[in-house]
PDB file of C-alpha atoms in Angstrom:
ATOM      1  CA  LEU L   1     -13.222  11.670   5.281  1.00  0.00           C
ATOM      2  CA  PRO L   2     -15.786   8.896   5.487  1.00  0.00           C
ATOM      3  CA  ASP L   3     -19.498   9.591   4.994  1.00  0.00           C
ATOM      4  CA  TYR L   4     -18.825  12.431   2.535  1.00  0.00           C
ATOM      5  CA  ARG L   5     -17.656  14.904   5.156  1.00  0.00           C
ATOM      6  CA  ILE L   6     -15.659  17.986   4.205  1.00  0.00           C
ATOM      7  CA  LEU L   7     -12.679  19.200   6.260  1.00  0.00           C
ATOM      8  CA  PHE L   8     -12.180  22.979   6.326  1.00  0.00           C
ATOM      9  CA  THR L   9     -10.698  25.856   8.349  1.00  0.00           C
ATOM     10  CA  ARG L  10     -12.321  28.972   9.728  1.00  0.00           C
ATOM     11  CA  GLY L  11     -10.587  31.707  11.644  1.00  0.00           C
ATOM     12  CA  GLU L  12     -10.679  35.114  13.166  1.00  0.00           C
ATOM     13  CA  LYS L  13      -8.036  37.807  13.289  1.00  0.00           C
ATOM     14  CA  THR L  14      -8.176  40.738  15.680  1.00  0.00           C
ATOM     15  CA  GLU L  15      -5.535  43.222  16.782  1.00  0.00           C
ATOM     16  CA  LYS L  16      -4.521  40.909  19.623  1.00  0.00           C
ATOM     17  CA  GLU L  17      -5.328  37.445  18.355  1.00  0.00           C
ATOM     18  CA  HIS L  18      -5.226  35.248  15.255  1.00  0.00           C
ATOM     19  CA  VAL L  19      -7.098  31.959  15.643  1.00  0.00           C
ATOM     20  CA  VAL L  20      -7.887  29.362  12.961  1.00  0.00           C
ATOM     21  CA  ASP L  21      -9.662  26.102  13.769  1.00  0.00           C
ATOM     22  CA  LEU L  22     -10.463  22.900  11.889  1.00  0.00           C
ATOM     23  CA  PHE L  23     -14.053  21.841  11.210  1.00  0.00           C
ATOM     24  CA  VAL L  24     -15.916  19.084   9.371  1.00  0.00           C
ATOM     25  CA  VAL L  25     -19.350  19.314   7.798  1.00  0.00           C
ATOM     26  CA  ASP L  26     -21.411  16.903   5.729  1.00  0.00           C
ATOM     27  CA  THR L  27     -22.131  17.617   2.068  1.00  0.00           C
ATOM     28  CA  THR L  28     -25.589  18.979   2.907  1.00  0.00           C
ATOM     29  CA  GLY L  29     -23.936  21.787   4.886  1.00  0.00           C
ATOM     30  CA  ARG L  30     -25.395  20.421   8.102  1.00  0.00           C
ATOM     31  CA  ASN L  31     -23.844  18.656  11.043  1.00  0.00           C
ATOM     32  CA  GLU L  32     -20.857  20.972  11.394  1.00  0.00           C
ATOM     33  CA  VAL L  33     -18.362  19.868  14.047  1.00  0.00           C
ATOM     34  CA  GLN L  34     -15.432  21.920  15.347  1.00  0.00           C
ATOM     35  CA  LEU L  35     -12.376  19.670  15.727  1.00  0.00           C
ATOM     36  CA  THR L  36      -9.838  22.075  17.296  1.00  0.00           C
ATOM     37  CA  GLN L  37     -10.174  24.788  19.932  1.00  0.00           C
ATOM     38  CA  SER L  38      -6.597  25.590  20.807  1.00  0.00           C
ATOM     39  CA  GLY L  39      -6.521  29.392  20.523  1.00  0.00           C
ATOM     40  CA  THR L  40      -3.827  29.020  17.831  1.00  0.00           C
ATOM     41  CA  ILE L  41      -3.620  28.659  14.053  1.00  0.00           C
ATOM     42  CA  ASN L  42      -4.560  25.146  12.913  1.00  0.00           C
ATOM     43  CA  SER L  43      -4.054  24.594   9.179  1.00  0.00           C
ATOM     44  CA  ASP L  44      -2.564  22.398   6.453  1.00  0.00           C
ATOM     45  CA  ALA L  45      -4.797  19.495   7.526  1.00  0.00           C
ATOM     46  CA  LYS L  46      -4.591  16.181   5.662  1.00  0.00           C
ATOM     47  CA  VAL L  47      -6.854  13.158   6.134  1.00  0.00           C
ATOM     48  CA  SER L  48      -5.298   9.688   6.195  1.00  0.00           C
ATOM     49  CA  PHE L  49      -6.087   7.325   3.323  1.00  0.00           C
ATOM     50  CA  ASP L  50      -8.456   5.277   5.483  1.00  0.00           C
ATOM     51  CA  GLY L  51     -10.216   8.435   6.749  1.00  0.00           C
ATOM     52  CA  ARG L  52      -9.529   7.639  10.401  1.00  0.00           C
ATOM     53  CA  LYS L  53      -6.775  10.173  11.220  1.00  0.00           C
ATOM     54  CA  ILE L  54      -5.952  13.807  10.461  1.00  0.00           C
ATOM     55  CA  VAL L  55      -2.531  15.469  10.606  1.00  0.00           C
ATOM     56  CA  TRP L  56      -2.169  19.231  10.636  1.00  0.00           C
ATOM     57  CA  LYS L  57       0.052  22.161  11.558  1.00  0.00           C
ATOM     58  CA  ARG L  58      -0.563  24.059  14.784  1.00  0.00           C
ATOM     59  CA  TRP L  59       1.178  27.393  15.249  1.00  0.00           C
ATOM     60  CA  ASP L  60       0.939  29.523  18.370  1.00  0.00           C
ATOM     61  CA  VAL L  61       1.117  32.811  16.488  1.00  0.00           C
ATOM     62  CA  GLN L  62       0.218  34.888  19.562  1.00  0.00           C
ATOM     63  CA  LYS L  63       3.438  33.768  21.254  1.00  0.00           C
ATOM     64  CA  ASN L  64       5.225  33.556  17.865  1.00  0.00           C
ATOM     65  CA  SER L  65       6.396  30.059  18.775  1.00  0.00           C
ATOM     66  CA  ASP L  66       5.910  26.316  18.470  1.00  0.00           C
ATOM     67  CA  ILE L  67       5.082  25.453  14.892  1.00  0.00           C
ATOM     68  CA  ALA L  68       4.329  21.745  15.173  1.00  0.00           C
ATOM     69  CA  VAL L  69       2.745  18.789  13.391  1.00  0.00           C
ATOM     70  CA  TRP L  70      -0.192  17.288  15.279  1.00  0.00           C
ATOM     71  CA  MET L  71      -2.365  14.217  14.739  1.00  0.00           C
ATOM     72  CA  MET L  72      -5.914  13.353  15.860  1.00  0.00           C
ATOM     73  CA  ASN L  73      -8.723  10.955  15.163  1.00  0.00           C
ATOM     74  CA  ALA L  74     -11.135  12.100  12.428  1.00  0.00           C
ATOM     75  CA  ASP L  75     -13.713  12.991  15.098  1.00  0.00           C
ATOM     76  CA  GLY L  76     -11.267  15.413  16.794  1.00  0.00           C
ATOM     77  CA  SER L  77     -10.374  13.140  19.707  1.00  0.00           C
ATOM     78  CA  SER L  78      -6.887  12.072  20.836  1.00  0.00           C
ATOM     79  CA  GLN L  79      -4.988  15.168  19.678  1.00  0.00           C
ATOM     80  CA  ILE L  80      -1.231  14.640  20.044  1.00  0.00           C
ATOM     81  CA  ARG L  81       1.810  16.689  19.067  1.00  0.00           C
ATOM     82  CA  LEU L  82       4.100  14.660  16.802  1.00  0.00           C
ATOM     83  CA  ALA L  83       7.068  16.944  16.095  1.00  0.00           C
ATOM     84  CA  ALA L  84       8.257  20.470  15.472  1.00  0.00           C
ATOM     85  CA  GLY L  85       7.494  21.191  11.826  1.00  0.00           C
ATOM     86  CA  TRP L  86       4.926  22.123   9.220  1.00  0.00           C
ATOM     87  CA  GLU L  87       3.361  21.132   5.887  1.00  0.00           C
ATOM     88  CA  PRO L  88       2.499  17.570   6.966  1.00  0.00           C
ATOM     89  CA  ALA L  89       1.412  14.902   4.466  1.00  0.00           C
ATOM     90  CA  TRP L  90       0.650  11.215   4.777  1.00  0.00           C
ATOM     91  CA  GLY L  91       3.293   8.834   3.463  1.00  0.00           C
ATOM     92  CA  PRO L  92       2.341   6.218   0.878  1.00  0.00           C
ATOM     93  CA  ASN L  93       1.863   3.415   3.423  1.00  0.00           C
ATOM     94  CA  GLY L  94      -0.571   5.454   5.561  1.00  0.00           C
ATOM     95  CA  ARG L  95       1.417   4.859   8.780  1.00  0.00           C
ATOM     96  CA  GLU L  96       3.972   7.590   8.207  1.00  0.00           C
ATOM     97  CA  VAL L  97       3.777  11.369   8.136  1.00  0.00           C
ATOM     98  CA  ILE L  98       6.153  13.434   6.030  1.00  0.00           C
ATOM     99  CA  TYR L  99       6.787  16.999   7.185  1.00  0.00           C
ATOM    100  CA  ARG L 100       9.179  19.918   6.964  1.00  0.00           C
ATOM    101  CA  ARG L 101      11.243  20.799   9.986  1.00  0.00           C
ATOM    102  CA  VAL L 102      11.546  24.516  10.488  1.00  0.00           C
ATOM    103  CA  GLY L 103      15.032  25.667   9.555  1.00  0.00           C
ATOM    104  CA  ASP L 104      16.373  29.060  10.553  1.00  0.00           C
ATOM    105  CA  PHE L 105      12.994  30.615   9.752  1.00  0.00           C
ATOM    106  CA  VAL L 106      11.706  32.775  12.606  1.00  0.00           C
ATOM    107  CA  PRO L 107       7.925  33.236  12.435  1.00  0.00           C
ATOM    108  CA  GLY L 108       6.917  36.860  11.982  1.00  0.00           C
ATOM    109  CA  GLU L 109      10.317  38.008  10.706  1.00  0.00           C
ATOM    110  CA  PRO L 110      11.336  38.614   7.087  1.00  0.00           C
ATOM    111  CA  TRP L 111      13.155  35.812   5.340  1.00  0.00           C
ATOM    112  CA  ASP L 112      14.930  35.264   2.068  1.00  0.00           C
ATOM    113  CA  GLU L 113      12.990  32.760  -0.074  1.00  0.00           C
ATOM    114  CA  ASP L 114      16.209  31.911  -1.942  1.00  0.00           C
ATOM    115  CA  ASP L 115      18.155  30.978   1.205  1.00  0.00           C
ATOM    116  CA  PRO L 116      17.994  27.144   1.472  1.00  0.00           C
ATOM    117  CA  LYS L 117      18.466  27.070   5.248  1.00  0.00           C
ATOM    118  CA  VAL L 118      15.121  28.825   5.881  1.00  0.00           C
ATOM    119  CA  HIS L 119      13.288  25.991   4.170  1.00  0.00           C
ATOM    120  CA  GLY L 120      14.396  23.523   6.822  1.00  0.00           C
ATOM    121  CA  SER L 121      14.610  19.839   6.110  1.00  0.00           C
ATOM    122  CA  LEU L 122      12.267  17.033   5.115  1.00  0.00           C
ATOM    123  CA  TRP L 123      11.479  14.339   7.693  1.00  0.00           C
ATOM    124  CA  ILE L 124       9.345  11.206   7.925  1.00  0.00           C
ATOM    125  CA  MET L 125       7.823   9.780  11.120  1.00  0.00           C
ATOM    126  CA  ASN L 126       6.161   6.455  11.845  1.00  0.00           C
ATOM    127  CA  VAL L 127       2.987   7.473  13.724  1.00  0.00           C
ATOM    128  CA  ASP L 128       2.903   4.208  15.701  1.00  0.00           C
ATOM    129  CA  THR L 129       6.502   4.131  16.944  1.00  0.00           C
ATOM    130  CA  LYS L 130       7.231   7.909  16.689  1.00  0.00           C
ATOM    131  CA  GLU L 131      10.535   6.951  15.026  1.00  0.00           C
ATOM    132  CA  LYS L 132      11.830   9.812  12.848  1.00  0.00           C
ATOM    133  CA  ARG L 133      14.199   9.832   9.915  1.00  0.00           C
ATOM    134  CA  GLN L 134      15.542  12.783   7.950  1.00  0.00           C
ATOM    135  CA  LEU L 135      15.007  12.510   4.189  1.00  0.00           C
ATOM    136  CA  LEU L 136      16.493  15.801   2.910  1.00  0.00           C
ATOM    137  CA  PRO L 137      19.027  17.303   3.121  1.00  0.00           C
ATOM    138  CA  LYS L 138      21.037  14.214   3.949  1.00  0.00           C
ATOM    139  CA  THR L 139      22.961  14.300   7.242  1.00  0.00           C
ATOM    140  CA  ASN L 140      25.400  12.004   9.030  1.00  0.00           C
ATOM    141  CA  ASN L 141      22.827   9.971  10.923  1.00  0.00           C
ATOM    142  CA  GLY L 142      19.418  11.520  10.209  1.00  0.00           C
ATOM    143  CA  LEU L 143      18.454  11.484  13.897  1.00  0.00           C
ATOM    144  CA  SER L 144      16.526  14.142  15.776  1.00  0.00           C
ATOM    145  CA  ASN L 145      16.042  14.900  19.445  1.00  0.00           C
ATOM    146  CA  ASP L 146      12.619  16.498  18.911  1.00  0.00           C
TER     147      ASP L 146
END
């Protein structure tokens, strides 16, 4: 992030709720700003190379649904959902986001780490055009409806 700001998460877990939000703070420990307030888990945040955008995973754990990749400006404005998926990372050109699509993994249920279908597939999206392409495993056309 520009101006020597640090991006971090802070959360709270109760019997009924699990909430994690994204924050930034300067290196003096002052000027803390909360970027997300969604009532969900916000994690795996990555800052773009130019420091202007952040991608992250948002998971509505209370409803055990909608694990998705989101993007926002570095100040927390203009939050938009990009696609179903998790573990986002910026592509080498800074205009694309690479992420994992959720496979047959059901949040909150046990899963076999050795079963390849639970790991989903690897996708890349142009953040300007929202065009998506599947990288792995290879498919017939690599298109998605999400």
